[in-house]
Coordinates of C-alpha atoms in Angstrom, one line a residue:
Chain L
X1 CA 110.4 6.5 105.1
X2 CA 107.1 8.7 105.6
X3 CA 107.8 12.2 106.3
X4 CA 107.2 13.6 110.3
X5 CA 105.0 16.3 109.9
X6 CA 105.6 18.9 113.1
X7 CA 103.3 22.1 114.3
X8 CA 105.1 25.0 114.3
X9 CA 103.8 25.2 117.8
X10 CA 105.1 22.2 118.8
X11 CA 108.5 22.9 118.0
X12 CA 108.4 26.6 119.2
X13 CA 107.7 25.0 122.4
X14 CA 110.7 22.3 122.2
X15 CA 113.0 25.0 121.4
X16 CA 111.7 27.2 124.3
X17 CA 112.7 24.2 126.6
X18 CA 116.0 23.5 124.9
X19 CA 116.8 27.1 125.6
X20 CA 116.3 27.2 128.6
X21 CA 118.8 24.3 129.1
X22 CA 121.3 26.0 126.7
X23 CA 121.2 29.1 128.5
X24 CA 121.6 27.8 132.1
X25 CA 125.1 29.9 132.1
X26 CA 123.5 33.1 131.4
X27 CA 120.5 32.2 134.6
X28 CA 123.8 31.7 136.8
X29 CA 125.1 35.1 135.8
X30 CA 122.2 36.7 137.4
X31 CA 122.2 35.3 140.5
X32 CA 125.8 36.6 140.5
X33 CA 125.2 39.7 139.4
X34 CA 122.4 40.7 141.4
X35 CA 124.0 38.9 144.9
X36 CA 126.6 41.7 143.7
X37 CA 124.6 44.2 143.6
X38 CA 122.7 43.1 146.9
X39 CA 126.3 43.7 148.8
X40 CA 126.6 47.0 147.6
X41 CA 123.2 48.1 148.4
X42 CA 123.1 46.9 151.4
X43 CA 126.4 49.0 151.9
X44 CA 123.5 52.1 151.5
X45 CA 123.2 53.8 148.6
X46 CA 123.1 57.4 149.9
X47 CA 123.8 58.7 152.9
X48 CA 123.6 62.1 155.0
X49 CA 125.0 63.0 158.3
X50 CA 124.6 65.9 160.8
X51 CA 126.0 66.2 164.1
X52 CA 125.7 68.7 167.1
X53 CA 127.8 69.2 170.6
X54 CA 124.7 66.8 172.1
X55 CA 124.2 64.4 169.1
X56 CA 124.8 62.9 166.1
X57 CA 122.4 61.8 163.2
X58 CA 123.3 59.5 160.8
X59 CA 120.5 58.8 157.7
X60 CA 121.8 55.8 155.4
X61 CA 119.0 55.3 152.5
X62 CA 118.9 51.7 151.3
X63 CA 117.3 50.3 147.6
X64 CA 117.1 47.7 145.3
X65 CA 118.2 50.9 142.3
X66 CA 121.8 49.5 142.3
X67 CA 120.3 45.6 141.6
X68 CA 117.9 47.1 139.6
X69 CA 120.5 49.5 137.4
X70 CA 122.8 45.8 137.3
X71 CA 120.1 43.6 136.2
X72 CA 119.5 46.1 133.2
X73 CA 122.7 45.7 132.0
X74 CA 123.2 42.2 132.2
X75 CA 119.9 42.0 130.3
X76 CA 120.9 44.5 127.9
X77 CA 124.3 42.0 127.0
X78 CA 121.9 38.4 127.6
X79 CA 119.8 40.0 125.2
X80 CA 122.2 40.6 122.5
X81 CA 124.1 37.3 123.6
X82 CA 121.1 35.4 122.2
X83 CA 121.6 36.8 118.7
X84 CA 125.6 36.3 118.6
X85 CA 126.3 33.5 115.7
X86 CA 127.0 30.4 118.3
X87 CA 123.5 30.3 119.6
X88 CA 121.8 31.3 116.2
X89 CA 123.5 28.4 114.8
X90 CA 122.4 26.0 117.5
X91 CA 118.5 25.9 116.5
X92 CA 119.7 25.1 113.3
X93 CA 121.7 21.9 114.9
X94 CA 117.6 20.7 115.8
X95 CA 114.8 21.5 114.1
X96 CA 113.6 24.8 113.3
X97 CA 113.4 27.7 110.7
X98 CA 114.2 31.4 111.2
X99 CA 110.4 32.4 112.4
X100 CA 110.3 29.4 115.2
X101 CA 113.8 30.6 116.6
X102 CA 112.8 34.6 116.7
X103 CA 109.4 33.2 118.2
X104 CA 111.1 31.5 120.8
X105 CA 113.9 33.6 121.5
X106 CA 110.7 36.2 122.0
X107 CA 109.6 33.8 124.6
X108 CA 112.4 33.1 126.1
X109 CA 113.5 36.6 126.6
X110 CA 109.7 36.9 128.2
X111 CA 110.6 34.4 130.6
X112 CA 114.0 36.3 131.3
X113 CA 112.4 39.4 132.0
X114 CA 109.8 38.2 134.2
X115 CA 112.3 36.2 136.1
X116 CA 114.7 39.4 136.4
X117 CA 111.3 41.1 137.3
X118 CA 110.7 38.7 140.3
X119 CA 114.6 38.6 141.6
X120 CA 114.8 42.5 141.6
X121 CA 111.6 42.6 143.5
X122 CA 112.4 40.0 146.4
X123 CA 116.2 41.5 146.7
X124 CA 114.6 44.2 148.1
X125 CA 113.7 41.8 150.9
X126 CA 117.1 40.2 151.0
X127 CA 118.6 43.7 151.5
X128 CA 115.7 44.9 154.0
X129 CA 117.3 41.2 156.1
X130 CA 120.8 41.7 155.8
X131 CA 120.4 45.6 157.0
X132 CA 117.8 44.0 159.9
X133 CA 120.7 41.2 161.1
X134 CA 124.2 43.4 160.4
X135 CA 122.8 47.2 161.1
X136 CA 121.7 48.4 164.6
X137 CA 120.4 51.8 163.5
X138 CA 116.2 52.7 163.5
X139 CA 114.9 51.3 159.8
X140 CA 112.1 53.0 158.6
X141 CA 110.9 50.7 155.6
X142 CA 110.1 53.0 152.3
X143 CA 107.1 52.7 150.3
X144 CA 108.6 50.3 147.8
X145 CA 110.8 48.3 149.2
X146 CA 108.5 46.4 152.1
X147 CA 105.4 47.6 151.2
X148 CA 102.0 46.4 150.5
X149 CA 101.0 44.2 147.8
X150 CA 99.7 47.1 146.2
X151 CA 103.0 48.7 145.7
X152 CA 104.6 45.3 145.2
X153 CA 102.4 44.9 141.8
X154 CA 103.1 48.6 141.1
X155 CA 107.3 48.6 141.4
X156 CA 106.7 44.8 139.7
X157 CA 105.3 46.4 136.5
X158 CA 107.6 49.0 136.7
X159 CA 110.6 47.1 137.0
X160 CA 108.9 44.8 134.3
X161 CA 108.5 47.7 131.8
X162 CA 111.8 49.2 131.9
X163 CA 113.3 45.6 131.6
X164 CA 111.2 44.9 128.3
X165 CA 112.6 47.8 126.8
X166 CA 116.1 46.6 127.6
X167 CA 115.5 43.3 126.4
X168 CA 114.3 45.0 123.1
X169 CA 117.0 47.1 122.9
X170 CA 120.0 44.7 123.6
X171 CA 118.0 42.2 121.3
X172 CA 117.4 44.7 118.7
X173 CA 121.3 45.9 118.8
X174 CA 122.9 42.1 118.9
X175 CA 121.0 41.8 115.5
X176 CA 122.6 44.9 114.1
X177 CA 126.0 44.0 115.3
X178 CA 125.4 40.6 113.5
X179 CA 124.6 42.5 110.1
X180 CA 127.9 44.4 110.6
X181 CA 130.5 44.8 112.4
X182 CA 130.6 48.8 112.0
X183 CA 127.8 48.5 114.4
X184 CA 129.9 47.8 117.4
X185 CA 131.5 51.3 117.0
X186 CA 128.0 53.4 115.6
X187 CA 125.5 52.1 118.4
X188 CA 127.8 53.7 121.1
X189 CA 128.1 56.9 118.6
X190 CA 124.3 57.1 118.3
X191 CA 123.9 56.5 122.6
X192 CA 126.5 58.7 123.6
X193 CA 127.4 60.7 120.6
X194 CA 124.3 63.6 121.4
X195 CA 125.1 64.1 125.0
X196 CA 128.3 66.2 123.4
X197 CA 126.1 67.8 120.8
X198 CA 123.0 68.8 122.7
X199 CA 122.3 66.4 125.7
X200 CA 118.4 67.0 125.4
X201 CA 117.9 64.9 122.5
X202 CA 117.7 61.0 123.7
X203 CA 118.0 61.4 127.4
X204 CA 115.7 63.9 128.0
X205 CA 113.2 62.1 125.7
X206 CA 113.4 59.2 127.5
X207 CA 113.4 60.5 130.4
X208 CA 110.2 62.5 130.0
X209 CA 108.7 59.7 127.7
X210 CA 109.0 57.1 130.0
X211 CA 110.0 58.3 133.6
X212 CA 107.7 61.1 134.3
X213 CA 104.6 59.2 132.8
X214 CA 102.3 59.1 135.9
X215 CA 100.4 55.9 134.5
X216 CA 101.2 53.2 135.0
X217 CA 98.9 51.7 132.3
X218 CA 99.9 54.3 129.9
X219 CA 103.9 53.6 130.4
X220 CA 103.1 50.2 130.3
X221 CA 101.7 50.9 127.0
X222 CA 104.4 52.7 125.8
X223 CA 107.4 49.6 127.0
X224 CA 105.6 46.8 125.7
X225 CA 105.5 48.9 122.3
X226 CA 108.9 49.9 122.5
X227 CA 110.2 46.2 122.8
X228 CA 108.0 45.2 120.7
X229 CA 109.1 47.5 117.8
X230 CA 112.3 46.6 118.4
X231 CA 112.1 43.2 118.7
X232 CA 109.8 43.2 115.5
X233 CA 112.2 45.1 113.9
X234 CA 115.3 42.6 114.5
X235 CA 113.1 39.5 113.7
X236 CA 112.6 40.9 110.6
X237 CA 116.0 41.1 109.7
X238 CA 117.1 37.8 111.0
X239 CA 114.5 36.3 108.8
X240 CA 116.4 36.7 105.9
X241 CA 119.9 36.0 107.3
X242 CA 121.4 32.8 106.2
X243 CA 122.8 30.8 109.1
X244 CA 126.4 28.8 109.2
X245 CA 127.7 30.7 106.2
X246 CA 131.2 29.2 105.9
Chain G
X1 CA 109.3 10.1 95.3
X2 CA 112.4 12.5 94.9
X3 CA 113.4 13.7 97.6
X4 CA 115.8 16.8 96.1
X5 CA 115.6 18.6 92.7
X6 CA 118.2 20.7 91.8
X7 CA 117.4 22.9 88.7
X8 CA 120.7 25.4 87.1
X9 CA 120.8 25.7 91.2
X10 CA 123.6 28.1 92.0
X11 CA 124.4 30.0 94.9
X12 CA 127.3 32.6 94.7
X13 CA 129.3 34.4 97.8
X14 CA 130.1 38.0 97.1
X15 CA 133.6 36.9 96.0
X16 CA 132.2 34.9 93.3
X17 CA 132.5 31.2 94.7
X18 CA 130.5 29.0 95.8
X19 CA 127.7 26.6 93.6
X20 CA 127.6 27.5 89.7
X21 CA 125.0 25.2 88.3
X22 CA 123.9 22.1 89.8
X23 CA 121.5 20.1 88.3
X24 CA 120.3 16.7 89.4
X25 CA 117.1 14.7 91.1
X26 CA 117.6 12.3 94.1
X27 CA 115.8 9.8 94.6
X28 CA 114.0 8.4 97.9
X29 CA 116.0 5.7 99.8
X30 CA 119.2 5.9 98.1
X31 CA 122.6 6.8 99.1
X32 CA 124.5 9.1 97.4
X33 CA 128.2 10.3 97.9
X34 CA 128.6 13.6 96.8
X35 CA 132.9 13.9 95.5
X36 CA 134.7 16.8 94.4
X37 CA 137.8 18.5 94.9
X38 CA 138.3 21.4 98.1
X39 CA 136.6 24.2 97.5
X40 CA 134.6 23.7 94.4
X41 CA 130.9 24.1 96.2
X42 CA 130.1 21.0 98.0
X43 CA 129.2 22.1 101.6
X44 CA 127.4 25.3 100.1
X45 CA 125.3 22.8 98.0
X46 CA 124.8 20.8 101.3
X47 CA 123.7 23.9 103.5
X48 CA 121.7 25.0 100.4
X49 CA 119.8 21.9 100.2
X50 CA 119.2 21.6 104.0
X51 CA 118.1 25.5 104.3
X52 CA 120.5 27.0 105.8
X53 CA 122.1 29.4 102.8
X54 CA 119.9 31.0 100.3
X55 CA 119.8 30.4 96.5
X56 CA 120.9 33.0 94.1
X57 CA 119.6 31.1 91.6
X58 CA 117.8 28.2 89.4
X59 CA 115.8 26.1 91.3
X60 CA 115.7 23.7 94.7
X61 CA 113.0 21.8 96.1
X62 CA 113.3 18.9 98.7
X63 CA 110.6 17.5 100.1
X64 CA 109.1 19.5 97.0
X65 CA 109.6 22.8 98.9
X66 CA 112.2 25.3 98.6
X67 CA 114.4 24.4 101.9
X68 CA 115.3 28.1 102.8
X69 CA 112.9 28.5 105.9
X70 CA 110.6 25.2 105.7
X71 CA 109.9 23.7 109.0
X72 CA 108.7 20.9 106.6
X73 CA 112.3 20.1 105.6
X74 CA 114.0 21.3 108.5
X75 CA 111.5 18.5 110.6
X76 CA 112.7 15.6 108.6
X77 CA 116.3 16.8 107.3
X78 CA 119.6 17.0 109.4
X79 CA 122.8 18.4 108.4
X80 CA 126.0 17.2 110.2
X81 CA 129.4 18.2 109.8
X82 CA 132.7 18.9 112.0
X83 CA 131.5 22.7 112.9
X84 CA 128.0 21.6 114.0
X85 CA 127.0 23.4 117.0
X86 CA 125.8 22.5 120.8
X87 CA 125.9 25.0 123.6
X88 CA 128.5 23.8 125.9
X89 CA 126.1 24.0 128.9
X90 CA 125.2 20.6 127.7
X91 CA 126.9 17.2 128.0
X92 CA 126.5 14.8 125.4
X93 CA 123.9 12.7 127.1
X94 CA 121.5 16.2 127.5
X95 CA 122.2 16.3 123.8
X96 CA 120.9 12.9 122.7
X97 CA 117.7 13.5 125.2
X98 CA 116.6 17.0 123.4
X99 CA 117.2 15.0 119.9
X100 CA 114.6 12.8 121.4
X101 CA 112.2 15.5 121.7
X102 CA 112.8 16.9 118.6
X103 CA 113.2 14.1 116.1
X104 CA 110.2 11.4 116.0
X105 CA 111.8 8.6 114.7
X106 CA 114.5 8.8 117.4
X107 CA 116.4 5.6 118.6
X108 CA 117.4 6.3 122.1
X109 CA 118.3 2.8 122.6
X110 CA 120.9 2.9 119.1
X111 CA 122.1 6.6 120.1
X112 CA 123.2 5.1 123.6
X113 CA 124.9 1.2 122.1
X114 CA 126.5 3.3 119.6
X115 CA 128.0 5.7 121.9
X116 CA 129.2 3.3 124.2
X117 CA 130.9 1.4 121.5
X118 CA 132.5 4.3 120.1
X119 CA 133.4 5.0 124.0
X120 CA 132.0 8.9 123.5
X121 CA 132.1 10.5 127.1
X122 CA 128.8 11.6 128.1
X123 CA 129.1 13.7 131.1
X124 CA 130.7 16.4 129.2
X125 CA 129.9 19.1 126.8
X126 CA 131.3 18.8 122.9
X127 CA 133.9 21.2 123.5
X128 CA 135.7 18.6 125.8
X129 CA 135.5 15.9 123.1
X130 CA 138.4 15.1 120.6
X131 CA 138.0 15.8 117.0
X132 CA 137.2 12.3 116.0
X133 CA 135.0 11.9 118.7
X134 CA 133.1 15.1 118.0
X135 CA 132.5 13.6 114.7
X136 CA 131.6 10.2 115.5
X137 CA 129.2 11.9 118.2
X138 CA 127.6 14.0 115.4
X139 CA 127.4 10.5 113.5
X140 CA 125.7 9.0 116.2
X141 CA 123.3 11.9 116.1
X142 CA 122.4 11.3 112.3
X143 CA 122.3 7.7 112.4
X144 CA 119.8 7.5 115.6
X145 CA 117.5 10.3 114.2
X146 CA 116.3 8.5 111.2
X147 CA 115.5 11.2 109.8
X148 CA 113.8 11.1 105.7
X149 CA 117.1 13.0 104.4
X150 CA 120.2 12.5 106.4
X151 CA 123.3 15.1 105.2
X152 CA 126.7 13.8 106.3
X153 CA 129.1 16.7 105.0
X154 CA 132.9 14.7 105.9
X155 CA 131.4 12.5 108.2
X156 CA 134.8 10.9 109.6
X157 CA 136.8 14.0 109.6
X158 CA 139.6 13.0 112.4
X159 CA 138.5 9.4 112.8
X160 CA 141.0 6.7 113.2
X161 CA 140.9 3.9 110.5
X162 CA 139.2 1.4 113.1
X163 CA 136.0 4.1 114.1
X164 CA 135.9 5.0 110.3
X165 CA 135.5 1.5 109.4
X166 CA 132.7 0.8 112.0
X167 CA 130.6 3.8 111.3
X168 CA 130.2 3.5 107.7
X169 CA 129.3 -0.2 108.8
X170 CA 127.3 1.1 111.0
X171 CA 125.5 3.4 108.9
X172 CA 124.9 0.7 106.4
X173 CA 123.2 -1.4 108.4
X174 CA 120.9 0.8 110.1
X175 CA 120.1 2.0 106.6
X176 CA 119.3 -1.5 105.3
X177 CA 116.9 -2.0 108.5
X178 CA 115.8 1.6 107.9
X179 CA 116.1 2.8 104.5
X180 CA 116.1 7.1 104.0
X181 CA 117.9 9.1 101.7
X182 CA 121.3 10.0 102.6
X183 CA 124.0 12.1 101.3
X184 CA 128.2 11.7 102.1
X185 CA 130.4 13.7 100.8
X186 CA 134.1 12.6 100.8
X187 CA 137.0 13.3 99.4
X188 CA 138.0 9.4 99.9
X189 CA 135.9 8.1 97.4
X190 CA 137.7 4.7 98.1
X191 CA 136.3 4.4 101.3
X192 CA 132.7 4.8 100.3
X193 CA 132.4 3.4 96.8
X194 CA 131.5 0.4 98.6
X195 CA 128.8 1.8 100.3
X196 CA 127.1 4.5 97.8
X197 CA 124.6 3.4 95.6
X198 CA 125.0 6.7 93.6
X199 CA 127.6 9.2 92.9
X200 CA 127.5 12.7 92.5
X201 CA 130.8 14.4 90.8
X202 CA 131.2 18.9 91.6
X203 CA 133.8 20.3 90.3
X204 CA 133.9 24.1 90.1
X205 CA 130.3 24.5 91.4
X206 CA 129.0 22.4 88.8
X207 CA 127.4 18.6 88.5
X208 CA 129.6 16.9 86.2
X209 CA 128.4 13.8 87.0
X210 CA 125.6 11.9 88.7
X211 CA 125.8 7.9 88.1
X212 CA 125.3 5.2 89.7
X213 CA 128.6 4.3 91.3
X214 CA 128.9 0.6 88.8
X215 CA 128.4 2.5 85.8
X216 CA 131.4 5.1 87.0
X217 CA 133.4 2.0 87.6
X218 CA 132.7 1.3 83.6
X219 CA 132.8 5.2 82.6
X220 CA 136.1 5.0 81.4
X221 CA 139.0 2.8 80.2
X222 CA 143.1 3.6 80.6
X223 CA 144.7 2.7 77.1
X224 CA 148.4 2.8 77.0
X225 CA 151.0 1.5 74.6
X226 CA 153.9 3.3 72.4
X227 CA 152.7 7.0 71.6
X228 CA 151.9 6.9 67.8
X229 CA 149.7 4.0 68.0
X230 CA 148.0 5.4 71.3
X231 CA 147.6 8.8 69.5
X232 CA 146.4 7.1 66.5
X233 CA 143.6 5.0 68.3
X234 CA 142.3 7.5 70.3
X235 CA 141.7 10.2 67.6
X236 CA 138.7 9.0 66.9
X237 CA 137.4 8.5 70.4
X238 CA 136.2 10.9 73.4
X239 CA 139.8 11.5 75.3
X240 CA 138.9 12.5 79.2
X241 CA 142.8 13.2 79.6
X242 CA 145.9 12.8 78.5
X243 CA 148.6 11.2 80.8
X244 CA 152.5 11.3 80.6
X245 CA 154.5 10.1 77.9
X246 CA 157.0 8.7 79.0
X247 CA 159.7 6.7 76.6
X248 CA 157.9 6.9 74.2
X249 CA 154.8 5.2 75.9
X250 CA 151.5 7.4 76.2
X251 CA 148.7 6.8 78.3
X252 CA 145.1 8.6 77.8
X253 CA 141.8 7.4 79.7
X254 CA 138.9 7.6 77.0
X255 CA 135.2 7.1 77.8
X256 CA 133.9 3.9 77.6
X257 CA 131.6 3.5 74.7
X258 CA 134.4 2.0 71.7
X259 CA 133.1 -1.0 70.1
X260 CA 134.5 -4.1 70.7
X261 CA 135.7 -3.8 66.9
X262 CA 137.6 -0.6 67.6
X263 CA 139.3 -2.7 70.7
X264 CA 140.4 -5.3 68.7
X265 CA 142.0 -3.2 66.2
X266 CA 144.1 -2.0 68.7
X267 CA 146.1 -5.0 69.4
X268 CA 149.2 -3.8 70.9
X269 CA 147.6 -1.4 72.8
X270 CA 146.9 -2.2 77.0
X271 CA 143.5 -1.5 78.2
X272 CA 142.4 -1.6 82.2
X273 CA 139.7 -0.2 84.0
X274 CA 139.9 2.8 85.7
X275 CA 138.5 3.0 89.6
X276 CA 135.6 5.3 90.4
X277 CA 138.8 7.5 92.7
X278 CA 140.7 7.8 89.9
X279 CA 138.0 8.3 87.7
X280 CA 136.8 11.5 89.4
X281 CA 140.6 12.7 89.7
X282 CA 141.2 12.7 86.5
X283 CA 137.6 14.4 85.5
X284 CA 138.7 17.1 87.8
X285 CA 141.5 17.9 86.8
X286 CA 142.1 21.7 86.3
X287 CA 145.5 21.9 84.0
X288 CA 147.9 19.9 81.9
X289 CA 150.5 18.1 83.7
X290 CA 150.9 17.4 87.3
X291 CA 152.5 18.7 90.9
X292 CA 155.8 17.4 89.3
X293 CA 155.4 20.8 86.8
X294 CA 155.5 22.5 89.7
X295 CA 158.8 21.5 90.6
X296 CA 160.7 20.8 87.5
X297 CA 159.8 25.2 86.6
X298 CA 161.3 26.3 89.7
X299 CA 164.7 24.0 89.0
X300 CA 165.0 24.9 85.6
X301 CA 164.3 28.3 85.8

């Protein structure tokens, strides 16, 4: 029988599909989570009151922060999901080797982020409705949530960014978790563990590295090289994992 | 063309077990059952060979490339045992459509005739599907790829007698119309001696023995006959093991290469054949006596 030969291309691409199949569970669990989140934040996500003998105000801000906040965590846990044993194992049931299925986990968590990108984006139009049909107060639409295509593309990258990273890092931790289990317990010491020692270190860097850059082409530089470091960093170590070790 | 080479291959888990030293060339288009008792390194040596564990030593080449991370052999190689794994997201019928994709020599028409013989559900996922279906599903799967080197590790795991039967049937035929290299292991030689061409022997992460399976059927002969004249004969010849004396009978199975002269001076002495099964049973054997030892110690003592 004459050997098939494949292009690695090829079969990156074949897996790419399969995964998308595979994962269909993991697509459902975002519509759920962000319909979730959609309920509560079109509950209003802060609110302020004052009230005199002649009237009363009443200021309820909406936004899409509490979908957005949900969708990174449920990226965070997709992201690591991906690496857990049962779906690692899986590209080995077809054909592939330990490159093609970092490559097209890579693509697929691409695809997951723009996706997440685009639902956290049109929720705020599902919110902006709901508030429109169910609330009879005055809206006054913010600069993000209905506005112009210019700040559509803006918040879009934004959101886009920030979820890269996540991706990265659940990615990046799911691997480290499948080295050893001692992870499970250190990656929470290493997140949490400074805010009791000196809660500058992590948070404020982060916060000043990321949230308070005023470019968007320079922050975008800075997520697509954090993800990519830490995605570069797990494939790397996957590489030489054996798979379906008794 | 050989399709696996094996050099001093041995591939050790941190607690020491796993492949020793396996040595042996396969050859294209044959089928070879690999035998051995539990736990002396034949899955390792399959997942080695198909890429999925990584040598710690010696040498492996299929396809002549080492398997660890070759899209090469992972292309035209498949590995199937019980703990193969499909996200459950799938039913059985999405399954066989990917393989399509995947695997150019695919038989959709075979994968679908053989599933609906072996009346395999196929609008649900694996996890719904009984043990011996499972299996015969994954058997489906690695007769309908075609792939160059086919890897069933306990194919029929959890089969009934009847589905047993008609897969390795099965698998013969489609091999005869479509000849590859495939490897069975077993640990019911009886079922597949018909079936193998060769036969590969582990035992305690070693190749003992790689035959084809008429000559293991001729490997060895079972002398028996009152003790002093068996002991007597088989001094001078190449004793595999000695079995029970019993009333002062003795029986030992020696390697077959006496001379017709030494048979014939052994007149009182009853020679028969001894099956490929047996053969390997008593190759493998780790200790003097048998589970009866086990017993008589703990009544006597």
């Amino acid at each position: 029988m004459s050997l098939a030969t494949v292009s690695t291309g090829d079969v990156i691409r074949q897996q790419v599909i399969y995964k998308c199949y595979a994962m269909a569970d993991l697509w459902r669990s975002l519509v759920v989570i962000q319909l979730i989140a959609i309920i509560f934040s079109a509950l209003g996500s802060g609110g302020m009151g004052t009230s005199d003998d002649m009237f009363s105000l009443d200021v309820t801000t909406f936004s899409t922060d509490t979908v957005f906040l949900f969708t990174v965590f449920w990226l965070i846990v997709t992201s690591a999901l991906i690496t857990s044993k049962s779906y690692r194992f899986e590209d080995f049931s077809y054909v592939t080797t330990r490159g093609i299925s970092q490559a097209s986990n890579g693509i697929l968590l691409l695809l997951t982020v723009f996706t997440a990108t685009v639902f956290t984006i049109m929720s705020s139009y599902v919110i902006f409705m709901t508030i429109l049909v169910f609330d009879k107060g005055d809206f006054y639409p913010g600069l993000a949530s209905v506005g112009t295509p210019g700040e559509v593309y803006l918040s879009f990258l934004a959101i886009f960014g920030y979820l890269l990273v996540a991706a990265g890092a659940g990615y990046f931790f799911g691997i480290l978790i499948q080295i050893s289990k001692l992870f499970i317990g250190i990656i929470p010491v290493i997140l949490f563990g400074p805010l009791f020692v000196r809660s500058y270190l992590i948070y404020e860097f982060g916060y000043q590295f990321y949230a308070l850059e005023t470019s968007i082409t320079l922050f975008m530089i800075k997520a697509i090289g954090t993800a990519l470091v830490l995605y570069g960093a797990g494939s790397l170590i996957l590489n030489k994992k054996e798979v379906r070790e008794i | 063309m050989t399709v696996i080479e094996c050099r001093h291959l041995e591939k050790r888990y941190k607690n020491g077990a796993g492949v020793k030293d396996a040595d042996f060339t396969i050859q294209e288009n044959t089928i070879t059952g690999i035998v051995g008792r539990n736990g002396t390194g034949k899955t390792t040596l399959l997942k080695t060979i198909a890429g999925y564990l990584k040598k710690t030593g010696g040498e492996v080449s299929v396809f002549g490339e080492n398997p660890f991370n070759s899209l090469n052999v992972s292309a035209n190689s498949m590995y199937l045992d019980e703990y193969t794994m499909f996200s459950n997201a799938l039913t059985t019928k999405d399954i066989l459509d990917h393989h399509g994709r995947f695997y150019p020599n695919w038989d959709a028409g075979l994968a679908q005739r053989l599933a609906d013989y072996f009346s395999i559900p196929m609008k649900v996922g694996t996890d719904y599907l009984s043990k011996g279906q499972k299996n015969t599903f994954y058997g489906i799967l690695g007769l309908a790829a075609r792939c160059p080197l086919t890897i069933f590790d306990e194919p029929t795991t959890g089969m009934d007698a009847s589905v047993r039967k008609d897969f390795y049937r099965a698998l013969l035929k489609d091999y005869l119309a479509h000849p590859r290299t495939i490897l069975i292991s077993s640990h019911h030689l009886d079922e597949i001696d018909e079936l193998i061409e060769d036969l590969l022997l582990i035992d305690g992460g070693r190749s003992v023995l790689h035959l084809p399976v008429e000559e293991v059927k001729e490997y060895a002969m079972s002398v028996s006959g009152p003790s002093l004249q068996v002991k007597q004969w088989s001094d001078n010849q190449e004793v595999i093991v000695h079995l029970e004396d019993k009333g002062g009978l003795s029986t030992v199975i020696v390697k077959n290469h006496f001379t017709a002269a030494e048979k014939a001076a052994a007149r009182d002495l009853r020679f028969t054949p001894v099956s490929a099964s047996d053969l390997c049973v008593y190759l493998t054997r780790r200790n003097k006596g048998g589970i009866d030892d086990v017993f008589s110690d703990s009544q006597h003592g």
